[in-house]
Amino acid sequence: MLPYLLLAPALLVVGAFFLVPLAFSVGGAFEGPQGATLANLANAASLYRMDLLFTLLIVVASTALTGLGAVSIGGYLTLGRSRLALRLLGAMYRWPLFIPFIVAAQAMRGFIGQNGLMNNTLVWIGLMPQEWAQSFLDWRGIVITFVWKQLPFATLLVAGAMAALDRSGIEAAQNLGANRLRILLGIVIPQVARNIMVALVLSFVTMMSVLSVPMMISGQSPTMLTVAMAWRINSFGDYGTANALGLVSCVMTGLVAWVWLRQAAAERAR
């Protein structure tokens, strides 16, 4: 009985602040003036089909780049030889972890805009003429901001797993003449594949839920589903369509989580 009493507060919090709101949101996707209906889903599909595709492409691209960056940084922290580079990289990659998404979006507006710091610096040092300056405040800016903000979190998971590996296999490969890239691809990554998958899944889910970045970086259409949901509620008071879009987002993230859980269960079964 005692274990259940100890679990009760945690279960109550999860139920009250996650399961109940989720149930209301899912139920709201099928509510209409005359009762249960599929009109909200049909409306969401007809109005925001391109936004759904845009969201999926942005988040998948950002997740892939985040994973690539995390593996690259973690791999150098594990196999790198320059102590100065290791110290600098280990100190610098964590900084965006403590910056909220809305602050990251505002910082990127001043960095990748047409008259932002990036273009002005390239012009000032003579690497680019002024007329070549262009704004990245579009889908590219969203991807850049997502990767910059989410990379430290993914790197902590991946680099921590790499640092915990038994180095005997790595040292044996080095003694046999294997280069660092071959060791990373053939020895390190297979042993931390589960941690990489966890980092990718959590990054995917996190980026799917962000409103501030697409709203502040790009005002173009199509846009991400979070912006479309906010627009339906704030401009039209249309909670039904907004809930339908939320249901679609939950299905997308649920499928990603299901693939990961299925793979993890298969590995445990072996």
GROMACS .gro file of C-alpha atoms in nm:
model
  270
    1MET     CA    1   0.000   0.000   0.000
    2LEU     CA    2   0.284   0.238   0.083
    3PRO     CA    3   0.433   0.235  -0.271
    4TYR     CA    4   0.094   0.341  -0.413
    5LEU     CA    5   0.067   0.623  -0.160
    6LEU     CA    6   0.413   0.744  -0.259
    7LEU     CA    7   0.316   0.736  -0.626
    8ALA     CA    8  -0.017   0.910  -0.571
    9PRO     CA    9   0.111   1.275  -0.575
   10ALA     CA   10   0.304   1.219  -0.898
   11LEU     CA   11   0.010   1.042  -1.062
   12LEU     CA   12  -0.224   1.320  -0.950
   13VAL     CA   13  -0.002   1.588  -1.100
   14VAL     CA   14   0.032   1.399  -1.430
   15GLY     CA   15  -0.342   1.334  -1.446
   16ALA     CA   16  -0.453   1.686  -1.350
   17PHE     CA   17  -0.204   1.885  -1.556
   18PHE     CA   18  -0.148   1.657  -1.855
   19LEU     CA   19  -0.407   1.385  -1.910
   20VAL     CA   20  -0.717   1.591  -1.830
   21PRO     CA   21  -0.623   1.890  -2.053
   22LEU     CA   22  -0.517   1.648  -2.327
   23ALA     CA   23  -0.853   1.470  -2.307
   24PHE     CA   24  -1.041   1.801  -2.330
   25SER     CA   25  -0.831   1.907  -2.629
   26VAL     CA   26  -0.884   1.578  -2.813
   27GLY     CA   27  -1.254   1.585  -2.734
   28GLY     CA   28  -1.278   1.945  -2.850
   29ALA     CA   29  -1.149   1.844  -3.192
   30PHE     CA   30  -1.472   1.650  -3.245
   31GLU     CA   31  -1.717   1.896  -3.090
   32GLY     CA   32  -1.952   2.109  -3.298
   33PRO     CA   33  -2.264   2.319  -3.244
   34GLN     CA   34  -2.482   2.016  -3.315
   35GLY     CA   35  -2.273   1.762  -3.127
   36ALA     CA   36  -1.998   1.526  -3.237
   37THR     CA   37  -1.860   1.607  -3.581
   38LEU     CA   38  -1.562   1.564  -3.812
   39ALA     CA   39  -1.603   1.916  -3.951
   40ASN     CA   40  -1.316   2.053  -3.742
   41LEU     CA   41  -1.072   1.798  -3.884
   42ALA     CA   42  -1.201   1.859  -4.236
   43ASN     CA   43  -1.163   2.235  -4.187
   44ALA     CA   44  -0.809   2.192  -4.054
   45ALA     CA   45  -0.715   1.968  -4.346
   46SER     CA   46  -0.857   2.202  -4.610
   47LEU     CA   47  -0.715   2.526  -4.466
   48TYR     CA   48  -0.382   2.413  -4.324
   49ARG     CA   49  -0.264   2.125  -4.543
   50MET     CA   50   0.042   2.321  -4.656
   51ASP     CA   51   0.114   2.436  -4.301
   52LEU     CA   52   0.113   2.073  -4.188
   53LEU     CA   53   0.363   1.977  -4.459
   54PHE     CA   54   0.572   2.285  -4.383
   55THR     CA   55   0.580   2.200  -4.012
   56LEU     CA   56   0.682   1.842  -4.079
   57LEU     CA   57   0.963   1.942  -4.315
   58ILE     CA   58   1.096   2.211  -4.082
   59VAL     CA   59   1.097   1.991  -3.774
   60VAL     CA   60   1.243   1.688  -3.952
   61ALA     CA   61   1.522   1.899  -4.107
   62SER     CA   62   1.595   2.068  -3.775
   63THR     CA   63   1.599   1.736  -3.591
   64ALA     CA   64   1.837   1.581  -3.844
   65LEU     CA   65   2.077   1.876  -3.827
   66THR     CA   66   2.057   1.875  -3.448
   67GLY     CA   67   2.147   1.506  -3.439
   68LEU     CA   68   2.435   1.557  -3.681
   69GLY     CA   69   2.569   1.847  -3.476
   70ALA     CA   70   2.533   1.657  -3.147
   71VAL     CA   71   2.721   1.356  -3.284
   72SER     CA   72   2.993   1.580  -3.429
   73ILE     CA   73   3.047   1.775  -3.107
   74GLY     CA   74   3.021   1.467  -2.887
   75GLY     CA   75   3.257   1.279  -3.114
   76TYR     CA   76   3.522   1.552  -3.095
   77LEU     CA   77   3.484   1.582  -2.718
   78THR     CA   78   3.543   1.205  -2.698
   79LEU     CA   79   3.814   1.162  -2.961
   80GLY     CA   80   3.967   1.510  -2.996
   81ARG     CA   81   4.328   1.570  -2.904
   82SER     CA   82   4.361   1.948  -2.872
   83ARG     CA   83   4.308   2.038  -2.507
   84LEU     CA   84   4.244   2.403  -2.586
   85ALA     CA   85   3.981   2.317  -2.848
   86LEU     CA   86   3.818   2.069  -2.611
   87ARG     CA   87   3.795   2.330  -2.334
   88LEU     CA   88   3.656   2.597  -2.565
   89LEU     CA   89   3.405   2.364  -2.728
   90GLY     CA   90   3.298   2.216  -2.395
   91ALA     CA   91   3.238   2.563  -2.253
   92MET     CA   92   3.068   2.722  -2.554
   93TYR     CA   93   2.819   2.464  -2.677
   94ARG     CA   94   2.613   2.478  -2.354
   95TRP     CA   95   2.530   2.850  -2.366
   96PRO     CA   96   2.207   2.834  -2.569
   97LEU     CA   97   2.072   2.571  -2.326
   98PHE     CA   98   1.988   2.845  -2.073
   99ILE     CA   99   1.823   3.083  -2.322
  100PRO     CA  100   1.442   3.070  -2.366
  101PHE     CA  101   1.310   3.012  -2.717
  102ILE     CA  102   1.156   3.359  -2.733
  103VAL     CA  103   1.490   3.521  -2.646
  104ALA     CA  104   1.667   3.298  -2.898
  105ALA     CA  105   1.421   3.411  -3.167
  106GLN     CA  106   1.477   3.777  -3.084
  107ALA     CA  107   1.854   3.729  -3.086
  108MET     CA  108   1.838   3.559  -3.426
  109ARG     CA  109   1.632   3.844  -3.570
  110GLY     CA  110   1.924   4.074  -3.497
  111PHE     CA  111   2.179   3.826  -3.628
  112ILE     CA  112   2.042   3.683  -3.955
  113GLY     CA  113   1.830   3.977  -4.077
  114GLN     CA  114   1.925   4.164  -4.393
  115ASN     CA  115   2.095   4.435  -4.186
  116GLY     CA  116   2.186   4.195  -3.907
  117LEU     CA  117   2.519   4.125  -3.745
  118MET     CA  118   2.607   3.835  -3.977
  119ASN     CA  119   2.570   4.028  -4.303
  120ASN     CA  120   2.728   4.346  -4.164
  121THR     CA  121   3.028   4.149  -4.039
  122LEU     CA  122   3.077   3.975  -4.375
  123VAL     CA  123   3.056   4.310  -4.554
  124TRP     CA  124   3.291   4.478  -4.307
  125ILE     CA  125   3.567   4.217  -4.343
  126GLY     CA  126   3.530   4.222  -4.723
  127LEU     CA  127   3.395   3.870  -4.778
  128MET     CA  128   3.067   3.992  -4.932
  129PRO     CA  129   2.953   4.307  -5.113
  130GLN     CA  130   2.667   4.501  -4.957
  131GLU     CA  131   2.428   4.423  -5.241
  132TRP     CA  132   2.457   4.050  -5.170
  133ALA     CA  133   2.315   4.088  -4.821
  134GLN     CA  134   1.987   3.900  -4.780
  135SER     CA  135   1.749   3.823  -4.499
  136PHE     CA  136   1.726   3.474  -4.353
  137LEU     CA  137   1.405   3.557  -4.170
  138ASP     CA  138   1.210   3.279  -4.340
  139TRP     CA  139   1.210   2.901  -4.317
  140ARG     CA  140   1.590   2.902  -4.307
  141GLY     CA  141   1.585   3.125  -4.000
  142ILE     CA  142   1.344   2.891  -3.823
  143VAL     CA  143   1.572   2.594  -3.888
  144ILE     CA  144   1.882   2.787  -3.779
  145THR     CA  145   1.715   2.899  -3.456
  146PHE     CA  146   1.578   2.555  -3.376
  147VAL     CA  147   1.915   2.388  -3.429
  148TRP     CA  148   2.108   2.655  -3.236
  149LYS     CA  149   1.870   2.633  -2.940
  150GLN     CA  150   1.819   2.255  -2.929
  151LEU     CA  151   2.176   2.146  -3.008
  152PRO     CA  152   2.313   2.187  -2.651
  153PHE     CA  153   2.040   1.965  -2.505
  154ALA     CA  154   2.099   1.690  -2.761
  155THR     CA  155   2.476   1.720  -2.724
  156LEU     CA  156   2.458   1.678  -2.346
  157LEU     CA  157   2.275   1.348  -2.389
  158VAL     CA  158   2.502   1.220  -2.666
  159ALA     CA  159   2.834   1.347  -2.532
  160GLY     CA  160   2.755   1.216  -2.184
  161ALA     CA  161   2.687   0.869  -2.324
  162MET     CA  162   3.006   0.880  -2.530
  163ALA     CA  163   3.212   0.986  -2.228
  164ALA     CA  164   3.079   0.689  -2.029
  165LEU     CA  165   3.198   0.432  -2.285
  166ASP     CA  166   3.472   0.186  -2.207
  167ARG     CA  167   3.773   0.330  -2.390
  168SER     CA  168   3.949  -0.003  -2.432
  169GLY     CA  169   3.782  -0.065  -2.768
  170ILE     CA  170   3.862   0.288  -2.883
  171GLU     CA  171   4.225   0.257  -2.778
  172ALA     CA  172   4.255  -0.082  -2.947
  173ALA     CA  173   4.124   0.064  -3.272
  174GLN     CA  174   4.367   0.355  -3.245
  175ASN     CA  175   4.656   0.114  -3.191
  176LEU     CA  176   4.553  -0.072  -3.507
  177GLY     CA  177   4.568   0.254  -3.705
  178ALA     CA  178   4.198   0.343  -3.737
  179ASN     CA  179   4.134   0.714  -3.784
  180ARG     CA  180   3.894   0.912  -3.566
  181LEU     CA  181   3.611   0.916  -3.820
  182ARG     CA  182   3.619   0.539  -3.856
  183ILE     CA  183   3.627   0.494  -3.479
  184LEU     CA  184   3.333   0.732  -3.440
  185LEU     CA  185   3.121   0.561  -3.707
  186GLY     CA  186   3.220   0.202  -3.633
  187ILE     CA  187   3.266   0.190  -3.256
  188VAL     CA  188   3.127   0.493  -3.075
  189ILE     CA  189   2.797   0.562  -3.254
  190PRO     CA  190   2.667   0.201  -3.245
  191GLN     CA  191   2.714   0.196  -2.867
  192VAL     CA  192   2.529   0.525  -2.808
  193ALA     CA  193   2.261   0.481  -3.074
  194ARG     CA  194   1.985   0.460  -2.812
  195ASN     CA  195   2.096   0.789  -2.655
  196ILE     CA  196   2.104   0.953  -2.996
  197MET     CA  197   1.752   0.831  -3.063
  198VAL     CA  198   1.631   0.971  -2.729
  199ALA     CA  199   1.788   1.309  -2.809
  200LEU     CA  200   1.625   1.314  -3.154
  201VAL     CA  201   1.280   1.218  -3.025
  202LEU     CA  202   1.286   1.476  -2.746
  203SER     CA  203   1.414   1.743  -2.986
  204PHE     CA  204   1.140   1.662  -3.237
  205VAL     CA  205   0.867   1.688  -2.973
  206THR     CA  206   1.011   2.011  -2.832
  207MET     CA  207   1.035   2.185  -3.168
  208MET     CA  208   0.684   2.077  -3.262
  209SER     CA  209   0.550   2.270  -2.962
  210VAL     CA  210   0.735   2.602  -3.006
  211LEU     CA  211   0.525   2.907  -3.095
  212SER     CA  212   0.762   3.200  -3.048
  213VAL     CA  213   1.027   3.104  -3.304
  214PRO     CA  214   0.809   3.067  -3.618
  215MET     CA  215   0.598   3.365  -3.515
  216MET     CA  216   0.896   3.598  -3.463
  217ILE     CA  217   1.133   3.471  -3.730
  218SER     CA  218   0.899   3.431  -4.026
  219GLY     CA  219   0.570   3.604  -4.094
  220GLN     CA  220   0.527   3.427  -4.426
  221SER     CA  221   0.278   3.162  -4.531
  222PRO     CA  222   0.282   2.864  -4.498
  223THR     CA  223   0.367   2.866  -4.131
  224MET     CA  224   0.393   2.613  -3.851
  225LEU     CA  225   0.092   2.454  -3.685
  226THR     CA  226   0.151   2.631  -3.353
  227VAL     CA  227   0.109   2.969  -3.523
  228ALA     CA  228  -0.200   2.845  -3.707
  229MET     CA  229  -0.353   2.727  -3.378
  230ALA     CA  230  -0.287   3.062  -3.211
  231TRP     CA  231  -0.434   3.242  -3.513
  232ARG     CA  232  -0.756   3.038  -3.507
  233ILE     CA  233  -0.806   3.109  -3.137
  234ASN     CA  234  -0.701   3.474  -3.117
  235SER     CA  235  -0.855   3.593  -3.445
  236PHE     CA  236  -1.165   3.373  -3.483
  237GLY     CA  237  -1.224   3.213  -3.143
  238ASP     CA  238  -1.232   2.883  -3.332
  239TYR     CA  239  -1.129   2.636  -3.067
  240GLY     CA  240  -1.262   2.341  -3.265
  241THR     CA  241  -1.020   2.384  -3.556
  242ALA     CA  242  -0.738   2.473  -3.316
  243ASN     CA  243  -0.801   2.153  -3.123
  244ALA     CA  244  -0.806   1.958  -3.449
  245LEU     CA  245  -0.465   2.102  -3.538
  246GLY     CA  246  -0.344   2.011  -3.190
  247LEU     CA  247  -0.469   1.657  -3.239
  248VAL     CA  248  -0.272   1.631  -3.564
  249SER     CA  249   0.040   1.753  -3.381
  250CYS     CA  250  -0.014   1.495  -3.106
  251VAL     CA  251  -0.050   1.219  -3.366
  252MET     CA  252   0.274   1.324  -3.536
  253THR     CA  253   0.473   1.332  -3.212
  254GLY     CA  254   0.303   1.014  -3.093
  255LEU     CA  255   0.411   0.827  -3.404
  256VAL     CA  256   0.771   0.936  -3.352
  257ALA     CA  257   0.758   0.831  -2.988
  258TRP     CA  258   0.597   0.498  -3.082
  259VAL     CA  259   0.876   0.417  -3.328
  260TRP     CA  260   1.135   0.487  -3.060
  261LEU     CA  261   0.950   0.287  -2.792
  262ARG     CA  262   0.907  -0.007  -3.029
  263GLN     CA  263   1.277  -0.006  -3.113
  264ALA     CA  264   1.370   0.019  -2.745
  265ALA     CA  265   1.139  -0.271  -2.659
  266ALA     CA  266   1.292  -0.482  -2.938
  267GLU     CA  267   1.643  -0.411  -2.807
  268ARG     CA  268   1.544  -0.508  -2.453
  269ALA     CA  269   1.386  -0.829  -2.583
  270ARG     CA  270   1.716  -0.927  -2.745
   0.00000   0.00000   0.00000
